[in-house]
GROMACS .gro file of N, CA and C in nm:
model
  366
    1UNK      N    1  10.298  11.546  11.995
    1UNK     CA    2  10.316  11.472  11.873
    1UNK      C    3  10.296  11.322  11.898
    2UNK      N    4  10.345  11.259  11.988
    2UNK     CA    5  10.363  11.140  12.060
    2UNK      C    6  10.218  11.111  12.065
    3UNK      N    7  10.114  11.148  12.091
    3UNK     CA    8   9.940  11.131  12.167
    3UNK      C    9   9.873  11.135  11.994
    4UNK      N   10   9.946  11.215  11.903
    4UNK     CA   11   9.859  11.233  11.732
    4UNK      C   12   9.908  11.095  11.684
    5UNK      N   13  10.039  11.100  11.691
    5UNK     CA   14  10.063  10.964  11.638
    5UNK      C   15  10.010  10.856  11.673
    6UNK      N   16  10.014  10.827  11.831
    6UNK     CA   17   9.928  10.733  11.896
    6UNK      C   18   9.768  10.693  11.827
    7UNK      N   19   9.708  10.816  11.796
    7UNK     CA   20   9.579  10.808  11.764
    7UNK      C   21   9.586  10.759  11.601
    8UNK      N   22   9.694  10.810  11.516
    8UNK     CA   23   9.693  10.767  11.388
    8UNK      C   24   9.700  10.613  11.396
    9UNK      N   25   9.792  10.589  11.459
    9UNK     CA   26   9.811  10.434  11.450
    9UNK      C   27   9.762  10.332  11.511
   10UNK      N   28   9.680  10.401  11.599
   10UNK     CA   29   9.521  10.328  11.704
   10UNK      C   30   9.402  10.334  11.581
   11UNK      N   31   9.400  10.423  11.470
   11UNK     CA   32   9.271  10.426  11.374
   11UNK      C   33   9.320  10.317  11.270
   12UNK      N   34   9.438  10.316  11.243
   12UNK     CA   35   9.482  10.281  11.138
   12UNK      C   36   9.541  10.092  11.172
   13UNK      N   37   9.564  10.075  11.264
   13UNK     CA   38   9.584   9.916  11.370
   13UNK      C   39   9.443   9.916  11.341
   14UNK      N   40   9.326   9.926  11.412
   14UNK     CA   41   9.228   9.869  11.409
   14UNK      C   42   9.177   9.850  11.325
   15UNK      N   43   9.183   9.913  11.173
   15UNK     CA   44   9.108   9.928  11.043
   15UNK      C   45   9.148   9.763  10.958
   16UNK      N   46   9.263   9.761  11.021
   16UNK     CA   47   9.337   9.625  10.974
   16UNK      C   48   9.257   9.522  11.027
   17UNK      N   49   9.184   9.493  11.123
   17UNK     CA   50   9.081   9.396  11.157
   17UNK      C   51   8.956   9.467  11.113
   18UNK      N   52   8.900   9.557  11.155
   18UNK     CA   53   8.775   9.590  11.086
   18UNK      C   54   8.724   9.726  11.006
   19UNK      N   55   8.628   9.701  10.929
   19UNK     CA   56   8.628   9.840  10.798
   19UNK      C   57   8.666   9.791  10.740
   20UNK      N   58   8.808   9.784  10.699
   20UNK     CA   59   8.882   9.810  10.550
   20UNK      C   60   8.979   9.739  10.578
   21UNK      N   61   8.955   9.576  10.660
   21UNK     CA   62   9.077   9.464  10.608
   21UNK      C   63   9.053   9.397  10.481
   22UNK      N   64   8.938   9.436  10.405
   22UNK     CA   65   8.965   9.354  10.233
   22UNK      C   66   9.019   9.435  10.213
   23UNK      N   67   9.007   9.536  10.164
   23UNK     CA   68   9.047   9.642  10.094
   23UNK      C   69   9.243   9.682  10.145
   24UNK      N   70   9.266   9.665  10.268
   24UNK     CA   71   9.384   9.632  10.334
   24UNK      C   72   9.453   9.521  10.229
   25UNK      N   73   9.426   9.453  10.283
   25UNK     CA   74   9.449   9.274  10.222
   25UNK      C   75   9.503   9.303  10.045
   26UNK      N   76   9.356   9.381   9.955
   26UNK     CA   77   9.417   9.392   9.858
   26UNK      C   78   9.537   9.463   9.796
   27UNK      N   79   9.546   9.560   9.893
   27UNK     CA   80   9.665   9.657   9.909
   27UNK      C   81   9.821   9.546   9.888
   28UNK      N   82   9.813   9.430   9.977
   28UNK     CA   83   9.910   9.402   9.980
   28UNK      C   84   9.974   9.321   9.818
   29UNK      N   85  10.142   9.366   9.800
   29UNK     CA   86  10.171   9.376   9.635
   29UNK      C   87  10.151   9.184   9.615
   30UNK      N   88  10.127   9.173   9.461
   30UNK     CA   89  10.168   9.090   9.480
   30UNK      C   90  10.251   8.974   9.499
   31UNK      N   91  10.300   8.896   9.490
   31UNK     CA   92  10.450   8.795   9.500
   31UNK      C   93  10.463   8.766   9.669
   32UNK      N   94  10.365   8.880   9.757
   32UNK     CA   95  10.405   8.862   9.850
   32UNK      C   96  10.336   8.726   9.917
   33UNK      N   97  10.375   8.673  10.023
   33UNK     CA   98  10.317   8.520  10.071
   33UNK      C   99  10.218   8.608  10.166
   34UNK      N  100  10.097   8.531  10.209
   34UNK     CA  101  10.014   8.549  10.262
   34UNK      C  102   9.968   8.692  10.326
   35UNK      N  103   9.874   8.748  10.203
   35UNK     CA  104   9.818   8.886  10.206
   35UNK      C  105   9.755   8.898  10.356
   36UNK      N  106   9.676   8.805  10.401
   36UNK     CA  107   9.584   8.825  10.516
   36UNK      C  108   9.702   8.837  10.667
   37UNK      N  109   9.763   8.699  10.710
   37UNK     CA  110   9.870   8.717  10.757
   37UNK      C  111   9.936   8.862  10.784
   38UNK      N  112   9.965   8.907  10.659
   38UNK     CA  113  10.017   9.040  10.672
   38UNK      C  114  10.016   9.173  10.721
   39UNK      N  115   9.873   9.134  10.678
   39UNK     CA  116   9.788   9.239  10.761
   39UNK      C  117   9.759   9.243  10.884
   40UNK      N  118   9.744   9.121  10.928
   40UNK     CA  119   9.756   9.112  11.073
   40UNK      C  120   9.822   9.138  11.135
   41UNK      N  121   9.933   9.071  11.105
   41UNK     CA  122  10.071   9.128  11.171
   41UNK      C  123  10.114   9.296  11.166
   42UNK      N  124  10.091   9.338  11.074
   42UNK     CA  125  10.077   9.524  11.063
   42UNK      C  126  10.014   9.557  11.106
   43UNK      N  127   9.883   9.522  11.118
   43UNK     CA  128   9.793   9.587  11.248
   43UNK      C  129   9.812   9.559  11.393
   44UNK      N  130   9.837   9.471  11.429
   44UNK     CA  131   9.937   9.426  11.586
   44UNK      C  132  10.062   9.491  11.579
   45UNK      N  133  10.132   9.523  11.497
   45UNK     CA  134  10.264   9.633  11.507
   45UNK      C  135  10.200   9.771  11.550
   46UNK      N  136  10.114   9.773  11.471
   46UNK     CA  137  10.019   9.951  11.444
   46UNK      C  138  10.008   9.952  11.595
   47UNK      N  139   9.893   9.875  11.672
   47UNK     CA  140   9.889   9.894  11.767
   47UNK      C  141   9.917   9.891  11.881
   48UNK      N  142  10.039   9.830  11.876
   48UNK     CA  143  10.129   9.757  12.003
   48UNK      C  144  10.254   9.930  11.997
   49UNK      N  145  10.283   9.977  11.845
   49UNK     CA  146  10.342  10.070  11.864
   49UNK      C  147  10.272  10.218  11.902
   50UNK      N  148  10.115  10.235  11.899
   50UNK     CA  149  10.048  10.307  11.942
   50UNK      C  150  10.034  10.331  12.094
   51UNK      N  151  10.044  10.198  12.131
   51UNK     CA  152  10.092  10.207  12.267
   51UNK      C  153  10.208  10.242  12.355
   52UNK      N  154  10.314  10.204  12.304
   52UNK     CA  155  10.434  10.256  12.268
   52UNK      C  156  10.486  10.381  12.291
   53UNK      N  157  10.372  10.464  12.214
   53UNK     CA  158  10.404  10.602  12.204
   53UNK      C  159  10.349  10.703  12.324
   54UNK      N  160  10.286  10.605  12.401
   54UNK     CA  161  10.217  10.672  12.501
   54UNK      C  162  10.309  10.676  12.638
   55UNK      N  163  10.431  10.575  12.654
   55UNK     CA  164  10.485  10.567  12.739
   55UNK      C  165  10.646  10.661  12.721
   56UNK      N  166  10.695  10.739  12.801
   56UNK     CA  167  10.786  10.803  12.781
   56UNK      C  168  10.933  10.713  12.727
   57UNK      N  169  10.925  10.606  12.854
   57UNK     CA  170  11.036  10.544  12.809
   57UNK      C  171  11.021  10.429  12.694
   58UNK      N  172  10.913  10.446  12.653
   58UNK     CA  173  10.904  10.322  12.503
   58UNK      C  174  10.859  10.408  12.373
   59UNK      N  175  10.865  10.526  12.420
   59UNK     CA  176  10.830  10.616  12.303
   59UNK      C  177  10.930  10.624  12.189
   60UNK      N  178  11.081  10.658  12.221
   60UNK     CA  179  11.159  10.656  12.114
   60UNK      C  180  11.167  10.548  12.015
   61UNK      N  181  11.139  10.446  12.085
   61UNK     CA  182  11.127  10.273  11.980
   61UNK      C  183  11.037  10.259  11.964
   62UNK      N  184  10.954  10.320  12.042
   62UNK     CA  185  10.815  10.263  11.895
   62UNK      C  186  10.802  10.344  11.790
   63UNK      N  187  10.842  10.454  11.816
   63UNK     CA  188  10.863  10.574  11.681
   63UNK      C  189  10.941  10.514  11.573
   64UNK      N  190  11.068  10.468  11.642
   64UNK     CA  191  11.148  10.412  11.521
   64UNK      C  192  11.109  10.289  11.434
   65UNK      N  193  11.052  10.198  11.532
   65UNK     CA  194  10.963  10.078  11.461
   65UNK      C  195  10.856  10.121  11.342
   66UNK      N  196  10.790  10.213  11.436
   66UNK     CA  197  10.644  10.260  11.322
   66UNK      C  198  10.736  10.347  11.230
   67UNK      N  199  10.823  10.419  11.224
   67UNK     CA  200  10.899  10.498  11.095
   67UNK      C  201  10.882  10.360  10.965
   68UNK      N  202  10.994  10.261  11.059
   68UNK     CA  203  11.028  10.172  10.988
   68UNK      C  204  10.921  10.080  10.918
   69UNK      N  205  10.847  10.090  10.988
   69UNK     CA  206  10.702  10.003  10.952
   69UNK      C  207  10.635  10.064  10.830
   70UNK      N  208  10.674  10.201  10.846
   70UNK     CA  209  10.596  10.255  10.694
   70UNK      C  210  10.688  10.263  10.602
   71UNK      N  211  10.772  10.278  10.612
   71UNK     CA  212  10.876  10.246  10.528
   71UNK      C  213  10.882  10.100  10.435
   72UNK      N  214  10.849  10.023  10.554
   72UNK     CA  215  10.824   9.879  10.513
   72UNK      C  216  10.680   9.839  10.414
   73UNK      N  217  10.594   9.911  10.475
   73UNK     CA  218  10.478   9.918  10.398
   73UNK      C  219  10.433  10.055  10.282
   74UNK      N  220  10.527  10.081  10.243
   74UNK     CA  221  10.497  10.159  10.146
   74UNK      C  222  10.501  10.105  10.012
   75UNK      N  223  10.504  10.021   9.964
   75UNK     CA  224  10.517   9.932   9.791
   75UNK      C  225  10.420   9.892   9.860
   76UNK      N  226  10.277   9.862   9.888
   76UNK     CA  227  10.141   9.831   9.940
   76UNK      C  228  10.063   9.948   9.924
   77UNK      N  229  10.148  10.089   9.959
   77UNK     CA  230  10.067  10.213   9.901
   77UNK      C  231  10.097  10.273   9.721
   78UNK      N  232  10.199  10.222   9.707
   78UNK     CA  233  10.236  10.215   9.584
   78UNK      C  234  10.139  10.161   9.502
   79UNK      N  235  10.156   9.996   9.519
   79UNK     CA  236  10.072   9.928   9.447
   79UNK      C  237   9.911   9.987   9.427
   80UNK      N  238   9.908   9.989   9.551
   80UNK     CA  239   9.694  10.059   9.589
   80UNK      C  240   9.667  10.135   9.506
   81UNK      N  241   9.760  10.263   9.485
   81UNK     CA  242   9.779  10.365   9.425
   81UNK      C  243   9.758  10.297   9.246
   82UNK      N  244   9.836  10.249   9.194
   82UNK     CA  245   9.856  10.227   9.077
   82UNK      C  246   9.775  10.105   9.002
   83UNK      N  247   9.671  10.030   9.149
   83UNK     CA  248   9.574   9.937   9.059
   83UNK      C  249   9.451   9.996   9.124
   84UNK      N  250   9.381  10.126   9.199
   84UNK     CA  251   9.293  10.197   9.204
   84UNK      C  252   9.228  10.134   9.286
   85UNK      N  253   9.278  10.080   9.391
   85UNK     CA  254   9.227  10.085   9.499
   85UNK      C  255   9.234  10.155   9.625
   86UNK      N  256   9.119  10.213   9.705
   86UNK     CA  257   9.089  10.337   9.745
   86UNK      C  258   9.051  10.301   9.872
   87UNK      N  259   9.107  10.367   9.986
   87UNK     CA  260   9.015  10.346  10.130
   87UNK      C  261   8.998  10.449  10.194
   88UNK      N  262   9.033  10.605  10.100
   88UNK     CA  263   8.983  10.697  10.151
   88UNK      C  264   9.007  10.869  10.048
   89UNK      N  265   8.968  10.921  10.031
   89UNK     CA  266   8.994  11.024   9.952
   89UNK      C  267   9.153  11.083   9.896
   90UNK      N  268   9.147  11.120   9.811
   90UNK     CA  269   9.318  11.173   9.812
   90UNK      C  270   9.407  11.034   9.817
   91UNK      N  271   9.362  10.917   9.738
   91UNK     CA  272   9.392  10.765   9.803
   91UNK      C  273   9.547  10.793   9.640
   92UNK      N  274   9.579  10.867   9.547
   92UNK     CA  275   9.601  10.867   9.436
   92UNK      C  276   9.780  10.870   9.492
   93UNK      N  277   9.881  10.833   9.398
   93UNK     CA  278  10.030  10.835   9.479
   93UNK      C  279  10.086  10.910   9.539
   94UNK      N  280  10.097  11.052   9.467
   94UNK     CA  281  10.152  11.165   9.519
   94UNK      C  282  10.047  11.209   9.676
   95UNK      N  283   9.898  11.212   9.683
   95UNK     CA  284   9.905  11.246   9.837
   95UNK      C  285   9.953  11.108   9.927
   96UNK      N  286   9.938  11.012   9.891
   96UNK     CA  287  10.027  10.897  10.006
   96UNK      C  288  10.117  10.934  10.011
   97UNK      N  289  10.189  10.919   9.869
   97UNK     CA  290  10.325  10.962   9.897
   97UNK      C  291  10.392  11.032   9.997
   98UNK      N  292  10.325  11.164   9.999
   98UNK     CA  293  10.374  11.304  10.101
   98UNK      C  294  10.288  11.307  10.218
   99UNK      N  295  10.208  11.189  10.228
   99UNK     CA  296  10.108  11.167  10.359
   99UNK      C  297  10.223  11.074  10.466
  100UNK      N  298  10.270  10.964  10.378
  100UNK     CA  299  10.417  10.877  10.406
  100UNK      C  300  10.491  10.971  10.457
  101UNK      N  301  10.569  11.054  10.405
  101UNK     CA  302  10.691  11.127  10.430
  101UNK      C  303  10.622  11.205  10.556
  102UNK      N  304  10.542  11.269  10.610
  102UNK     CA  305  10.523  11.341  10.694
  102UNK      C  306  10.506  11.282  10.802
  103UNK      N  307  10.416  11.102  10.804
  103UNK     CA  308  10.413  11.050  10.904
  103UNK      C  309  10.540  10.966  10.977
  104UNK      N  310  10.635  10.905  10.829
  104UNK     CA  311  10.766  10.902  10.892
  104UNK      C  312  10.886  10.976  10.923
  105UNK      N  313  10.849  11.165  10.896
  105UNK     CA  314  10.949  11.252  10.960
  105UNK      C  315  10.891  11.269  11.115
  106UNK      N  316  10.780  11.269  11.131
  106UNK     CA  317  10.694  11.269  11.283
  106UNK      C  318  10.744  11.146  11.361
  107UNK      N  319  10.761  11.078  11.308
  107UNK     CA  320  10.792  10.958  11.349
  107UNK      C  321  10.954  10.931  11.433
  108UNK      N  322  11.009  11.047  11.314
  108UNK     CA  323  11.175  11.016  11.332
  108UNK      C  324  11.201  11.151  11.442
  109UNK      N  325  11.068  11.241  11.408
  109UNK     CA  326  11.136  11.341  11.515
  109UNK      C  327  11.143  11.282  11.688
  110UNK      N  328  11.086  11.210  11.720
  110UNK     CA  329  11.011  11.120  11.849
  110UNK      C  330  11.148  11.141  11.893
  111UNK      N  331  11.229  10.990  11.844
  111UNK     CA  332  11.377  10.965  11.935
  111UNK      C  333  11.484  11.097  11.898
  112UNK      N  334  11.502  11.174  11.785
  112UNK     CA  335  11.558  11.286  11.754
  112UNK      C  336  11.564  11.367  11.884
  113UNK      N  337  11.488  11.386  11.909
  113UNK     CA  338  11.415  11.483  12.062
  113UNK      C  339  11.485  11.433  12.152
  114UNK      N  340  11.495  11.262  12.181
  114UNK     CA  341  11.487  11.230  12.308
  114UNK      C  342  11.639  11.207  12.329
  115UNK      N  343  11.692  11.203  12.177
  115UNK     CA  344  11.859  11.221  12.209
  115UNK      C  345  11.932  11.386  12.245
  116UNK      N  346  11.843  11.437  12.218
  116UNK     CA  347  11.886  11.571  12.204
  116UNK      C  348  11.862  11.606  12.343
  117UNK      N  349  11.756  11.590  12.397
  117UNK     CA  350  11.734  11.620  12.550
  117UNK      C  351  11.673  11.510  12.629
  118UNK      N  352  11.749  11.433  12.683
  118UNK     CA  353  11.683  11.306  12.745
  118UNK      C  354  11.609  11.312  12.860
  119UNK      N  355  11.659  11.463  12.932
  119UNK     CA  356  11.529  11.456  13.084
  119UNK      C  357  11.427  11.568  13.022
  120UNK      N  358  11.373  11.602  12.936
  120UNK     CA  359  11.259  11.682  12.928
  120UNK      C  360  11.170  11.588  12.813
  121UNK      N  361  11.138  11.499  12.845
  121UNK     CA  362  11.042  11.452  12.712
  121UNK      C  363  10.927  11.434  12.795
  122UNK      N  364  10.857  11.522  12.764
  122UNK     CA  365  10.709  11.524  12.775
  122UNK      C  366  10.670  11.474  12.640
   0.00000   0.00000   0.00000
């Protein structure tokens, strides 16, 4: 689970600099201060926690960070959703929506695991 996630958030970090940082950018709601900024900084989380996930002992916190991170960035999928902007099929609320919830229960299962059994985390 740890190596899928890694890769989600290695496609999805880099997209934030190239592909789909306008389209990123417009995502972000508005009121917020500096759309571009933002993105940056979410894509350096994306990928600093992609890395994260690759190491046994930094795996449980970066799980919890990236949970939290989508959590944090979800009124950005909201918004996308509801002014029709699109960066990939199925872009409409309800599949983010339950695209969200699955990547932050994956997310939460990471440290779940590692409290439950702390010498077997492969």
């Amino acid at each position: 689970m740890r190596g899928g996630l890694a890769a989600m958030f290695l496609m999805t970090g880099v997209a934030h600099f190239v592909g789909l940082r306008a389209e990123m950018v417009s995502m972000v709601p508005p009121g917020l201060p500096a759309p571009e900024l933002l993105v940056t900084v979410t894509g350096v989380l994306e990928l600093a926690g992609a890395a994260g996930l690759l190491f046994r002992r930094t795996a449980p916190l970066a799980a919890t960070c990236l949970g939290l991170l989508l959590v944090a960035m979800f009124p950005a999928n909201v918004h996308a959703a509801r002014a029709g902007i699109t960066t990939a099929p199925g872009d409409a609320l309800l599949p983010r929506t339950l695209m969200q919830v699955v990547f932050v229960a994956a997310c939460a299962a990471i440290p779940v695991r590692y409290w439950r059994r702390p010498g077997s985390n492969e």
